[in-house]
Amino acid sequence: MSENKLTAAVRSEFGKGSARRARREGQVPAVLYGHKTEPRHLLLGALEFAAILRHSGTNALLTLDIDGEEQLALPKQIDVHPLTRIIEHTDLLVVRKGEKVTVEISVSVTGEAAPGSLVTNDADVIEVEVEATHIPEGFEVSIEGAEIGTQITAADVKLPAGATLVSDPETLLVNVIEAPTEADLESEEEEAPEGEAAEDAAQEAEQAAESEEA
């Protein structure tokens, strides 16, 4: 994992008004806590922090420079505005070298399954316990040539040395099933109107019964 150095200023003003001002000035309000230490309220450079997340993901290990003191930290929660996509706040967890942490790691699928198959992704992350300074950026599973009926679970993901699977080993990640034929799709289209008509009829009958009772 690459080193992500980030300067953090100690935050001296609090409240919604000061947080809005900080964001207007290109800073992200943050709280650093963990290891039974007092929470520290900080300000991070918004552009620098966003660039680290784009490059290393939300599990990026940060080396914070706080008034000349270095502190390792992991993003615990990142609040993003739903419309502007601006990072509004983040919680950071204090970590130490050699310490193990539990994190969610994304799983991507590579390759092409056998002809006539359909690949469904039931989950795209797994939870693992790993040393804080060696968090993988992601895992890959290959379905190259996988036959119909193939299933890939969390237990099938190859973990690096020292990492332990926390997710249920039977968690289904990828399922290779038989692709529907053109006839199957046409049959579904023909059955859909009949099903809708039956549902409408049931609703009309229910409404008629309610009218009679009234």
CSV table of C-alpha atoms in Angstrom, one decimal, residues 48-214:
chain,number,residue,atom,x,y,z
A,48,GLU,CA,-5.6,16.4,-1.2
A,49,PHE,CA,-7.9,14.1,0.8
A,50,ALA,CA,-10.1,13.5,-2.2
A,51,ALA,CA,-7.1,12.7,-4.4
A,52,ILE,CA,-5.9,10.1,-1.9
A,53,LEU,CA,-9.3,8.4,-1.8
A,54,ARG,CA,-9.4,8.3,-5.6
A,55,HIS,CA,-6.0,6.8,-5.8
A,56,SER,CA,-6.0,4.4,-2.8
A,57,GLY,CA,-9.7,3.9,-2.0
A,58,THR,CA,-11.6,4.4,1.2
A,59,ASN,CA,-9.2,2.1,3.1
A,60,ALA,CA,-6.3,4.4,2.4
A,61,LEU,CA,-3.8,4.4,5.2
A,62,LEU,CA,-3.1,8.1,6.1
A,63,THR,CA,0.1,9.5,7.6
A,64,LEU,CA,-1.2,12.7,9.2
A,65,ASP,CA,1.1,15.6,10.0
A,66,ILE,CA,-0.5,17.3,13.0
A,67,ASP,CA,1.7,20.2,14.1
A,68,GLY,CA,4.8,18.3,13.2
A,69,GLU,CA,3.7,15.1,14.8
A,70,GLU,CA,3.0,12.1,12.6
A,71,GLN,CA,0.0,9.8,13.2
A,72,LEU,CA,-1.3,6.8,11.2
A,73,ALA,CA,-5.0,6.8,10.6
A,74,LEU,CA,-7.7,5.1,8.6
A,75,PRO,CA,-10.9,6.6,7.3
A,76,LYS,CA,-13.7,5.1,9.4
A,77,GLN,CA,-16.6,7.0,7.9
A,78,ILE,CA,-16.8,9.5,5.0
A,79,ASP,CA,-19.9,11.7,4.7
A,80,VAL,CA,-20.4,12.9,1.1
A,81,HIS,CA,-23.1,15.4,0.0
A,82,PRO,CA,-25.6,13.4,-2.2
A,83,LEU,CA,-25.8,16.1,-4.9
A,84,THR,CA,-22.5,18.0,-5.0
A,85,ARG,CA,-20.4,14.9,-4.0
A,86,ILE,CA,-18.3,17.2,-1.8
A,87,ILE,CA,-16.8,15.5,1.2
A,88,GLU,CA,-18.5,17.1,4.2
A,89,HIS,CA,-16.9,15.3,7.1
A,90,THR,CA,-14.8,12.3,8.0
A,91,ASP,CA,-14.1,10.2,11.0
A,92,LEU,CA,-10.5,8.9,11.3
A,93,LEU,CA,-9.4,5.9,13.4
A,94,VAL,CA,-6.0,6.0,15.1
A,95,VAL,CA,-3.9,2.9,14.1
A,96,ARG,CA,-0.4,1.7,14.9
A,97,LYS,CA,2.2,-0.2,13.0
A,98,GLY,CA,1.7,-4.0,13.5
A,99,GLU,CA,-1.9,-3.5,14.6
A,100,LYS,CA,-4.6,-5.5,12.8
A,101,VAL,CA,-7.8,-3.9,11.6
A,102,THR,CA,-11.0,-5.2,10.1
A,103,VAL,CA,-11.9,-3.6,6.7
A,104,GLU,CA,-14.1,-4.2,3.7
A,105,ILE,CA,-12.2,-4.9,0.5
A,106,SER,CA,-13.8,-4.8,-3.0
A,107,VAL,CA,-13.8,-7.9,-5.1
A,108,SER,CA,-13.7,-7.6,-8.9
A,109,VAL,CA,-14.4,-10.3,-11.5
A,110,THR,CA,-12.1,-11.0,-14.5
A,111,GLY,CA,-12.4,-13.3,-17.5
A,112,GLU,CA,-15.3,-14.7,-19.5
A,113,ALA,CA,-17.5,-17.6,-18.4
A,114,ALA,CA,-18.4,-20.5,-20.8
A,115,PRO,CA,-20.7,-19.7,-23.7
A,116,GLY,CA,-24.4,-19.8,-22.9
A,117,SER,CA,-23.9,-18.7,-19.4
A,118,LEU,CA,-25.0,-15.7,-17.4
A,119,VAL,CA,-22.8,-14.3,-14.6
A,120,THR,CA,-24.5,-12.6,-11.6
A,121,ASN,CA,-22.6,-10.7,-8.9
A,122,ASP,CA,-24.3,-11.3,-5.5
A,123,ALA,CA,-21.7,-9.4,-3.5
A,124,ASP,CA,-18.7,-7.3,-4.4
A,125,VAL,CA,-17.0,-6.8,-1.0
A,126,ILE,CA,-15.6,-9.1,1.7
A,127,GLU,CA,-14.5,-8.3,5.2
A,128,VAL,CA,-11.0,-9.2,6.3
A,129,GLU,CA,-8.7,-8.7,9.2
A,130,VAL,CA,-5.3,-7.5,8.1
A,131,GLU,CA,-2.3,-5.6,9.3
A,132,ALA,CA,-3.0,-1.9,9.1
A,133,THR,CA,0.0,-1.0,7.0
A,134,HIS,CA,-0.7,-3.9,4.5
A,135,ILE,CA,-4.3,-3.4,3.5
A,136,PRO,CA,-4.9,-4.7,0.0
A,137,GLU,CA,-6.5,-2.3,-2.5
A,138,GLY,CA,-8.7,-5.0,-3.8
A,139,PHE,CA,-9.1,-8.7,-4.7
A,140,GLU,CA,-9.7,-10.4,-8.1
A,141,VAL,CA,-11.5,-13.6,-8.9
A,142,SER,CA,-11.4,-15.2,-12.3
A,143,ILE,CA,-14.3,-16.8,-14.1
A,144,GLU,CA,-12.4,-17.5,-17.2
A,145,GLY,CA,-14.1,-20.5,-18.8
A,146,ALA,CA,-16.3,-21.2,-15.8
A,147,GLU,CA,-19.1,-23.6,-16.5
A,148,ILE,CA,-22.8,-23.2,-15.7
A,149,GLY,CA,-23.3,-24.1,-12.0
A,150,THR,CA,-20.0,-22.5,-10.9
A,151,GLN,CA,-20.3,-20.5,-7.7
A,152,ILE,CA,-17.5,-18.4,-6.1
A,153,THR,CA,-17.8,-17.7,-2.4
A,154,ALA,CA,-15.8,-15.6,0.0
A,155,ALA,CA,-13.8,-18.7,1.0
A,156,ASP,CA,-12.5,-18.9,-2.6
A,157,VAL,CA,-10.8,-15.5,-2.5
A,158,LYS,CA,-7.0,-15.9,-2.2
A,159,LEU,CA,-5.9,-13.7,0.8
A,160,PRO,CA,-2.4,-12.4,1.3
A,161,ALA,CA,-0.2,-13.8,4.1
A,162,GLY,CA,-1.3,-12.6,7.5
A,163,ALA,CA,-4.9,-11.7,6.4
A,164,THR,CA,-7.9,-13.5,7.9
A,165,LEU,CA,-11.4,-13.8,6.4
A,166,VAL,CA,-14.0,-12.2,8.7
A,167,SER,CA,-17.0,-12.6,6.3
A,168,ASP,CA,-19.0,-15.8,6.3
A,169,PRO,CA,-17.0,-18.2,4.1
A,170,GLU,CA,-20.2,-19.2,2.4
A,171,THR,CA,-21.0,-15.7,1.3
A,172,LEU,CA,-21.9,-16.0,-2.4
A,173,LEU,CA,-19.9,-13.5,-4.6
A,174,VAL,CA,-20.4,-14.9,-8.1
A,175,ASN,CA,-23.0,-17.3,-9.6
A,176,VAL,CA,-22.7,-18.7,-13.1
A,177,ILE,CA,-26.1,-19.8,-14.3
A,178,GLU,CA,-27.6,-20.8,-17.7
A,179,ALA,CA,-28.5,-17.8,-19.8
A,180,PRO,CA,-32.2,-17.5,-20.7
A,181,THR,CA,-33.1,-18.4,-24.3
A,182,GLU,CA,-35.0,-16.1,-26.6
A,183,ALA,CA,-38.0,-18.4,-26.1
A,184,ASP,CA,-37.7,-18.0,-22.4
A,185,LEU,CA,-37.8,-14.2,-22.7
A,186,GLU,CA,-40.8,-14.3,-25.1
A,187,SER,CA,-42.6,-16.6,-22.6
A,188,GLU,CA,-42.0,-14.2,-19.8
A,189,GLU,CA,-43.4,-11.3,-21.9
A,190,GLU,CA,-46.5,-13.3,-22.7
A,191,GLU,CA,-47.1,-14.2,-19.1
A,192,ALA,CA,-46.6,-10.7,-17.7
A,193,PRO,CA,-49.9,-9.2,-19.0
A,194,GLU,CA,-51.9,-12.2,-17.7
A,195,GLY,CA,-50.3,-11.8,-14.3
A,196,GLU,CA,-51.1,-8.1,-14.3
A,197,ALA,CA,-54.7,-8.8,-15.4
A,198,ALA,CA,-55.1,-11.2,-12.5
A,199,GLU,CA,-53.7,-8.7,-10.0
A,200,ASP,CA,-56.1,-6.0,-11.4
A,201,ALA,CA,-59.0,-8.4,-11.1
A,202,ALA,CA,-58.1,-9.2,-7.5
A,203,GLN,CA,-57.9,-5.5,-6.6
A,204,GLU,CA,-61.3,-4.8,-8.2
A,205,ALA,CA,-62.9,-7.7,-6.3
A,206,GLU,CA,-61.4,-6.4,-3.0
A,207,GLN,CA,-62.8,-2.9,-3.7
A,208,ALA,CA,-66.2,-4.3,-4.6
A,209,ALA,CA,-66.3,-6.2,-1.3
A,210,GLU,CA,-65.4,-3.1,0.7
A,211,SER,CA,-68.2,-1.2,-1.1
A,212,GLU,CA,-70.8,-3.8,-0.2
A,213,GLU,CA,-69.7,-3.8,3.5
A,214,ALA,CA,-70.0,0.0,3.5
